Amino acid sequence: MFSSSLAGAPLVREPVHAPVAHLIRGGIVEGIHYGSVVVLDADGRVALQIGDIEAAFYPRSAIKPVQAVAMARAGLPLDGELLSLTAASHSGEERHLAGARRILDLAGLTEDHLRNVTDMPFDPVVRDAWVREGRLPSRLAQNCSGKHAAMLYTCMLNGWPLENYLDPGHPLQQAIAEIVEDLTGQRIARVTVDGCGAPLFSISLHGLARATARIVTAAPGTPEARVADAMREHAEMASGSGRDVAALMRAVPGLLSKDGFEGVQVAALADGRAVAVKIADGANRARVPVTAAALARAGVDPGLLAEFAGEPLLGGGEPVGSVRVVRALDPLPATAHP
């Protein structure tokens, strides 16, 4: 289905984004969200593209399933909720913190070995509770702690150094970079540092969709299938109990999805159909409905996606408008899908 040969790195340029959603208030376009969208069919062909799907960009946390696959290929023995947490941008709920501790315990390590930044829980309700209780920011509470704990465990299993596991030249990060290129089918354009402190690899939006499609279509028992199964079966561990990405995976059977900061989301169905979205201004209010519309365009029943159409705009506490995706993302007639 997918070629194993690598294309060159995507070009580093200013992305030529296009309108993907309009902010409608009282029947007037009040604002426009620009971005890029790609929809792949089950054979990996581009069924729809809006904006610039080939420019180099940073996928942020939407690349975490690929990072988890790389660690599983390197011998990480986790499955189920702990493997889902490995690919998580978690909310900081107690189950997330407990899971990260379990991974560290399996490695014979402690929170002191983590090198991600300290932070408060990502979920605002959980964060407010922390503040009321007088709890301080910690590395464990930071939303990438599951990934970092798994990185350390992978290093322990392979006899790799622990103290510099975030160095782009470290064997772990080199192994991750290799799998990023393998699954995206393209060379990495640039390497920088993500918010948590880990290396972040620049690919294209098209490459991100292609990588996620390869993960969901991999043979049972492979590292890719293990990651896909873990995230779909334990969606709340990959995000949080109140998060839209978990709700989306629960709503659409067989869907794997991952969000990332700055308006990035990727999603793929079990047959390999996939979508990837980048909102230029990073707005979640556009990311969610645009992703849902892209999935409907890929053939998902729009009825399953109704709750992701976007929050209403309020005036005086009453709905007066909405975020409306562009017409190019309207679903195709039912007869257009096999």
GROMACS .gro file of C-alpha atoms in nm:
model
  338
    1MET     CA    1   0.000   0.000   0.000
    2PHE     CA    2   0.279   0.243   0.090
    3SER     CA    3   0.624   0.276  -0.063
    4SER     CA    4   0.922   0.221   0.165
    5SER     CA    5   1.148   0.452  -0.037
    6LEU     CA    6   1.221   0.791   0.114
    7ALA     CA    7   1.143   1.117  -0.058
    8GLY     CA    8   1.356   1.424   0.002
    9ALA     CA    9   1.292   1.654   0.296
   10PRO     CA   10   0.996   1.891   0.258
   11LEU     CA   11   1.089   2.248   0.167
   12VAL     CA   12   1.132   2.501   0.446
   13ARG     CA   13   0.917   2.792   0.333
   14GLU     CA   14   0.634   3.012   0.449
   15PRO     CA   15   0.330   2.783   0.418
   16VAL     CA   16   0.069   2.894   0.167
   17HIS     CA   17  -0.230   2.835   0.394
   18ALA     CA   18  -0.587   2.882   0.274
   19PRO     CA   19  -0.917   2.960   0.450
   20VAL     CA   20  -1.047   2.649   0.630
   21ALA     CA   21  -1.313   2.795   0.859
   22HIS     CA   22  -1.516   3.116   0.888
   23LEU     CA   23  -1.625   3.279   1.210
   24ILE     CA   24  -1.988   3.374   1.149
   25ARG     CA   25  -2.162   3.620   1.383
   26GLY     CA   26  -2.510   3.746   1.300
   27GLY     CA   27  -2.481   3.627   0.942
   28ILE     CA   28  -2.155   3.814   0.877
   29VAL     CA   29  -1.805   3.673   0.843
   30GLU     CA   30  -1.633   3.818   1.149
   31GLY     CA   31  -1.308   3.625   1.115
   32ILE     CA   32  -1.129   3.367   0.901
   33HIS     CA   33  -0.913   3.079   1.020
   34TYR     CA   34  -0.645   2.984   0.769
   35GLY     CA   35  -0.474   2.647   0.760
   36SER     CA   36  -0.401   2.336   0.558
   37VAL     CA   37  -0.583   2.003   0.533
   38VAL     CA   38  -0.503   1.673   0.366
   39VAL     CA   39  -0.735   1.374   0.322
   40LEU     CA   40  -0.590   1.040   0.209
   41ASP     CA   41  -0.794   0.755   0.068
   42ALA     CA   42  -0.740   0.394   0.173
   43ASP     CA   43  -0.473   0.350  -0.095
   44GLY     CA   44  -0.271   0.644   0.033
   45ARG     CA   45  -0.368   0.877  -0.252
   46VAL     CA   46  -0.450   1.241  -0.180
   47ALA     CA   47  -0.828   1.269  -0.204
   48LEU     CA   48  -0.840   1.633  -0.093
   49GLN     CA   49  -0.587   1.902  -0.017
   50ILE     CA   50  -0.642   2.256   0.103
   51GLY     CA   51  -0.359   2.497   0.159
   52ASP     CA   52   0.001   2.376   0.174
   53ILE     CA   53   0.036   2.008   0.265
   54GLU     CA   54   0.396   1.969   0.147
   55ALA     CA   55   0.579   2.252   0.328
   56ALA     CA   56   0.796   2.161   0.625
   57PHE     CA   57   0.616   2.211   0.956
   58TYR     CA   58   0.643   2.093   1.314
   59PRO     CA   59   0.375   1.836   1.403
   60ARG     CA   60   0.423   1.897   1.775
   61SER     CA   61   0.256   1.627   1.987
   62ALA     CA   62   0.071   1.480   1.688
   63ILE     CA   63   0.398   1.294   1.619
   64LYS     CA   64   0.383   1.107   1.951
   65PRO     CA   65   0.229   0.787   1.809
   66VAL     CA   66   0.531   0.767   1.576
   67GLN     CA   67   0.769   0.823   1.868
   68ALA     CA   68   0.589   0.547   2.059
   69VAL     CA   69   0.628   0.310   1.762
   70ALA     CA   70   1.000   0.387   1.754
   71MET     CA   71   1.034   0.297   2.122
   72ALA     CA   72   0.830  -0.020   2.076
   73ARG     CA   73   1.057  -0.119   1.787
   74ALA     CA   74   1.354  -0.056   2.017
   75GLY     CA   75   1.220  -0.309   2.267
   76LEU     CA   76   0.982  -0.112   2.489
   77PRO     CA   77   0.759  -0.392   2.628
   78LEU     CA   78   0.460  -0.178   2.728
   79ASP     CA   79   0.107  -0.239   2.606
   80GLY     CA   80  -0.243  -0.124   2.695
   81GLU     CA   81  -0.284   0.189   2.903
   82LEU     CA   82   0.088   0.238   2.965
   83LEU     CA   83   0.168   0.227   2.593
   84SER     CA   84  -0.118   0.471   2.533
   85LEU     CA   85   0.036   0.699   2.797
   86THR     CA   86   0.367   0.674   2.612
   87ALA     CA   87   0.199   0.848   2.316
   88ALA     CA   88   0.003   1.091   2.534
   89SER     CA   89  -0.033   1.460   2.587
   90HIS     CA   90  -0.210   1.382   2.911
   91SER     CA   91  -0.431   1.603   3.124
   92GLY     CA   92  -0.245   1.548   3.450
   93GLU     CA   93  -0.515   1.338   3.613
   94GLU     CA   94  -0.406   1.107   3.894
   95ARG     CA   95  -0.425   0.803   3.665
   96HIS     CA   96  -0.179   0.971   3.428
   97LEU     CA   97   0.066   1.048   3.705
   98ALA     CA   98   0.028   0.698   3.847
   99GLY     CA   99   0.091   0.549   3.502
  100ALA     CA  100   0.409   0.751   3.453
  101ARG     CA  101   0.530   0.637   3.796
  102ARG     CA  102   0.461   0.275   3.698
  103ILE     CA  103   0.675   0.311   3.385
  104LEU     CA  104   0.956   0.463   3.590
  105ASP     CA  105   0.922   0.184   3.849
  106LEU     CA  106   0.954  -0.078   3.574
  107ALA     CA  107   1.279   0.092   3.471
  108GLY     CA  108   1.402   0.112   3.830
  109LEU     CA  109   1.401   0.492   3.808
  110THR     CA  110   1.231   0.787   3.977
  111GLU     CA  111   1.085   1.122   3.880
  112ASP     CA  112   1.427   1.276   3.941
  113HIS     CA  113   1.553   1.105   3.625
  114LEU     CA  114   1.299   1.286   3.404
  115ARG     CA  115   1.434   1.577   3.199
  116ASN     CA  116   1.107   1.723   3.071
  117VAL     CA  117   1.010   2.067   3.198
  118THR     CA  118   0.814   2.114   3.518
  119ASP     CA  119   0.454   2.221   3.477
  120MET     CA  120   0.106   2.214   3.625
  121PRO     CA  121  -0.155   1.971   3.488
  122PHE     CA  122  -0.281   2.056   3.140
  123ASP     CA  123  -0.651   2.015   3.220
  124PRO     CA  124  -0.783   2.342   3.368
  125VAL     CA  125  -1.010   2.168   3.620
  126VAL     CA  126  -0.729   1.945   3.743
  127ARG     CA  127  -0.490   2.242   3.745
  128ASP     CA  128  -0.730   2.452   3.953
  129ALA     CA  129  -0.757   2.168   4.205
  130TRP     CA  130  -0.377   2.156   4.229
  131VAL     CA  131  -0.366   2.528   4.300
  132ARG     CA  132  -0.631   2.500   4.571
  133GLU     CA  133  -0.435   2.216   4.731
  134GLY     CA  134  -0.110   2.413   4.719
  135ARG     CA  135   0.063   2.160   4.494
  136LEU     CA  136   0.360   2.279   4.294
  137PRO     CA  137   0.456   2.224   3.929
  138SER     CA  138   0.638   1.898   3.866
  139ARG     CA  139   0.789   1.698   3.582
  140LEU     CA  140   0.539   1.420   3.646
  141ALA     CA  141   0.242   1.656   3.605
  142GLN     CA  142   0.370   1.792   3.273
  143ASN     CA  143   0.167   1.651   2.985
  144CYS     CA  144   0.459   1.465   2.823
  145SER     CA  145   0.576   1.277   3.132
  146GLY     CA  146   0.452   0.941   3.002
  147LYS     CA  147   0.659   0.979   2.686
  148HIS     CA  148   0.966   1.082   2.885
  149ALA     CA  149   0.928   0.795   3.131
  150ALA     CA  150   0.905   0.554   2.837
  151MET     CA  151   1.210   0.713   2.677
  152LEU     CA  152   1.408   0.645   2.994
  153TYR     CA  153   1.278   0.287   3.011
  154THR     CA  154   1.379   0.232   2.648
  155CYS     CA  155   1.727   0.362   2.727
  156MET     CA  156   1.759   0.130   3.027
  157LEU     CA  157   1.660  -0.172   2.818
  158ASN     CA  158   1.918  -0.089   2.551
  159GLY     CA  159   2.201   0.014   2.780
  160TRP     CA  160   2.192   0.373   2.650
  161PRO     CA  161   2.293   0.670   2.867
  162LEU     CA  162   2.016   0.826   3.072
  163GLU     CA  163   2.141   1.173   3.152
  164ASN     CA  164   2.144   1.303   2.793
  165TYR     CA  165   1.851   1.109   2.648
  166LEU     CA  166   1.709   1.432   2.499
  167ASP     CA  167   2.019   1.510   2.295
  168PRO     CA  168   1.936   1.480   1.921
  169GLY     CA  169   2.257   1.278   1.880
  170HIS     CA  170   2.161   1.026   2.151
  171PRO     CA  171   2.098   0.669   2.026
  172LEU     CA  172   1.733   0.691   2.134
  173GLN     CA  173   1.667   1.010   1.941
  174GLN     CA  174   1.854   0.877   1.640
  175ALA     CA  175   1.632   0.567   1.650
  176ILE     CA  176   1.320   0.786   1.671
  177ALA     CA  177   1.437   1.002   1.380
  178GLU     CA  178   1.488   0.689   1.170
  179ILE     CA  179   1.132   0.572   1.235
  180VAL     CA  180   0.990   0.920   1.170
  181GLU     CA  181   1.150   0.906   0.826
  182ASP     CA  182   1.045   0.546   0.769
  183LEU     CA  183   0.677   0.602   0.850
  184THR     CA  184   0.640   0.945   0.687
  185GLY     CA  185   0.831   0.831   0.381
  186GLN     CA  186   1.041   1.147   0.371
  187ARG     CA  187   1.359   1.293   0.510
  188ILE     CA  188   1.343   1.521   0.812
  189ALA     CA  189   1.380   1.887   0.716
  190ARG     CA  190   1.484   2.044   1.047
  191VAL     CA  191   1.528   1.946   1.411
  192THR     CA  192   1.436   2.176   1.699
  193VAL     CA  193   1.324   2.140   2.063
  194ASP     CA  194   0.961   2.077   2.154
  195GLY     CA  195   0.796   2.243   2.453
  196CYS     CA  196   0.875   1.949   2.681
  197GLY     CA  197   1.245   1.955   2.588
  198ALA     CA  198   1.250   1.657   2.350
  199PRO     CA  199   1.378   1.681   1.992
  200LEU     CA  200   1.108   1.776   1.743
  201PHE     CA  201   1.139   1.674   1.380
  202SER     CA  202   1.002   1.878   1.092
  203ILE     CA  203   0.805   1.686   0.827
  204SER     CA  204   0.511   1.775   0.601
  205LEU     CA  205   0.141   1.756   0.682
  206HIS     CA  206   0.112   1.496   0.406
  207GLY     CA  207   0.389   1.293   0.571
  208LEU     CA  208   0.214   1.307   0.909
  209ALA     CA  209  -0.107   1.168   0.757
  210ARG     CA  210   0.089   0.899   0.574
  211ALA     CA  211   0.269   0.791   0.892
  212THR     CA  212  -0.054   0.761   1.089
  213ALA     CA  213  -0.218   0.561   0.810
  214ARG     CA  214   0.075   0.320   0.815
  215ILE     CA  215   0.038   0.277   1.192
  216VAL     CA  216  -0.333   0.183   1.175
  217THR     CA  217  -0.290  -0.055   0.880
  218ALA     CA  218   0.009  -0.245   1.019
  219ALA     CA  219  -0.017  -0.620   1.077
  220PRO     CA  220  -0.146  -0.736   1.416
  221GLY     CA  221   0.124  -0.774   1.678
  222THR     CA  222   0.364  -0.528   1.516
  223PRO     CA  223   0.485  -0.226   1.715
  224GLU     CA  224   0.262  -0.005   1.502
  225ALA     CA  225  -0.047  -0.215   1.571
  226ARG     CA  226   0.034  -0.229   1.941
  227VAL     CA  227   0.045   0.150   1.959
  228ALA     CA  228  -0.275   0.191   1.758
  229ASP     CA  229  -0.460  -0.066   1.970
  230ALA     CA  230  -0.338   0.087   2.296
  231MET     CA  231  -0.444   0.440   2.204
  232ARG     CA  232  -0.785   0.336   2.070
  233GLU     CA  233  -0.864   0.113   2.366
  234HIS     CA  234  -0.735   0.361   2.624
  235ALA     CA  235  -0.817   0.696   2.463
  236GLU     CA  236  -0.838   0.876   2.797
  237MET     CA  237  -0.482   0.772   2.883
  238ALA     CA  238  -0.360   0.925   2.557
  239SER     CA  239  -0.531   1.254   2.643
  240GLY     CA  240  -0.781   1.296   2.926
  241SER     CA  241  -1.136   1.223   3.033
  242GLY     CA  242  -1.269   1.559   2.914
  243ARG     CA  243  -1.062   1.602   2.598
  244ASP     CA  244  -1.209   1.629   2.250
  245VAL     CA  245  -0.956   1.389   2.094
  246ALA     CA  246  -1.059   1.109   2.332
  247ALA     CA  247  -1.427   1.178   2.264
  248LEU     CA  248  -1.358   1.163   1.889
  249MET     CA  249  -1.193   0.820   1.917
  250ARG     CA  250  -1.487   0.695   2.122
  251ALA     CA  251  -1.736   0.830   1.869
  252VAL     CA  252  -1.581   0.685   1.552
  253PRO     CA  253  -1.518   0.309   1.558
  254GLY     CA  254  -1.158   0.215   1.479
  255LEU     CA  255  -1.032   0.574   1.470
  256LEU     CA  256  -0.684   0.667   1.591
  257SER     CA  257  -0.635   1.038   1.651
  258LYS     CA  258  -0.377   1.264   1.812
  259ASP     CA  259  -0.372   1.638   1.861
  260GLY     CA  260  -0.078   1.873   1.900
  261PHE     CA  261  -0.018   2.229   2.008
  262GLU     CA  262  -0.054   2.508   1.751
  263GLY     CA  263  -0.364   2.365   1.589
  264VAL     CA  264  -0.238   2.028   1.467
  265GLN     CA  265  -0.444   1.709   1.451
  266VAL     CA  266  -0.412   1.379   1.270
  267ALA     CA  267  -0.662   1.095   1.247
  268ALA     CA  268  -0.675   0.763   1.065
  269LEU     CA  269  -0.931   0.489   1.016
  270ALA     CA  270  -0.855   0.119   1.027
  271ASP     CA  271  -0.861   0.087   0.646
  272GLY     CA  272  -0.594   0.353   0.602
  273ARG     CA  273  -0.806   0.657   0.526
  274ALA     CA  274  -0.642   0.947   0.705
  275VAL     CA  275  -0.666   1.322   0.759
  276ALA     CA  276  -0.423   1.578   0.892
  277VAL     CA  277  -0.499   1.937   0.987
  278LYS     CA  278  -0.288   2.242   1.068
  279ILE     CA  279  -0.464   2.561   1.179
  280ALA     CA  280  -0.234   2.853   1.103
  281ASP     CA  281  -0.319   3.054   1.414
  282GLY     CA  282  -0.321   2.747   1.639
  283ALA     CA  283  -0.687   2.788   1.739
  284ASN     CA  284  -0.861   2.486   1.887
  285ARG     CA  285  -1.200   2.634   1.801
  286ALA     CA  286  -1.111   2.574   1.436
  287ARG     CA  287  -0.904   2.257   1.480
  288VAL     CA  288  -1.193   2.048   1.613
  289PRO     CA  289  -1.462   2.127   1.351
  290VAL     CA  290  -1.211   2.123   1.063
  291THR     CA  291  -1.084   1.780   1.170
  292ALA     CA  292  -1.441   1.653   1.198
  293ALA     CA  293  -1.527   1.792   0.854
  294ALA     CA  294  -1.216   1.633   0.704
  295LEU     CA  295  -1.319   1.297   0.849
  296ALA     CA  296  -1.669   1.338   0.704
  297ARG     CA  297  -1.506   1.417   0.369
  298ALA     CA  298  -1.307   1.092   0.411
  299GLY     CA  299  -1.635   0.904   0.439
  300VAL     CA  300  -1.710   0.894   0.812
  301ASP     CA  301  -2.082   0.914   0.889
  302PRO     CA  302  -2.146   1.284   0.968
  303GLY     CA  303  -2.391   1.174   1.234
  304LEU     CA  304  -2.103   1.034   1.437
  305LEU     CA  305  -1.929   1.372   1.418
  306ALA     CA  306  -2.216   1.605   1.510
  307GLU     CA  307  -2.078   1.690   1.855
  308PHE     CA  308  -1.751   1.809   1.699
  309ALA     CA  309  -1.906   2.070   1.470
  310GLY     CA  310  -1.778   2.351   1.692
  311GLU     CA  311  -1.894   2.558   1.985
  312PRO     CA  312  -2.156   2.826   1.917
  313LEU     CA  313  -2.059   3.192   1.932
  314LEU     CA  314  -2.245   3.371   2.208
  315GLY     CA  315  -2.388   3.719   2.230
  316GLY     CA  316  -2.542   3.816   2.561
  317GLY     CA  317  -2.520   3.453   2.662
  318GLU     CA  318  -2.722   3.334   2.363
  319PRO     CA  319  -2.598   3.167   2.040
  320VAL     CA  320  -2.556   3.424   1.764
  321GLY     CA  321  -2.315   3.247   1.531
  322SER     CA  322  -2.075   2.962   1.479
  323VAL     CA  323  -1.746   2.846   1.334
  324ARG     CA  324  -1.833   2.720   0.987
  325VAL     CA  325  -1.588   2.513   0.782
  326VAL     CA  326  -1.532   2.610   0.419
  327ARG     CA  327  -1.744   2.452   0.147
  328ALA     CA  328  -1.446   2.257   0.012
  329LEU     CA  329  -1.479   2.038   0.322
  330ASP     CA  330  -1.845   1.955   0.267
  331PRO     CA  331  -1.902   1.576   0.264
  332LEU     CA  332  -1.923   1.410  -0.074
  333PRO     CA  333  -2.251   1.246  -0.175
  334ALA     CA  334  -2.286   0.899  -0.024
  335THR     CA  335  -2.251   0.741  -0.368
  336ALA     CA  336  -1.901   0.888  -0.398
  337HIS     CA  337  -1.769   0.658  -0.125
  338PRO     CA  338  -1.721   0.286  -0.183
   0.00000   0.00000   0.00000
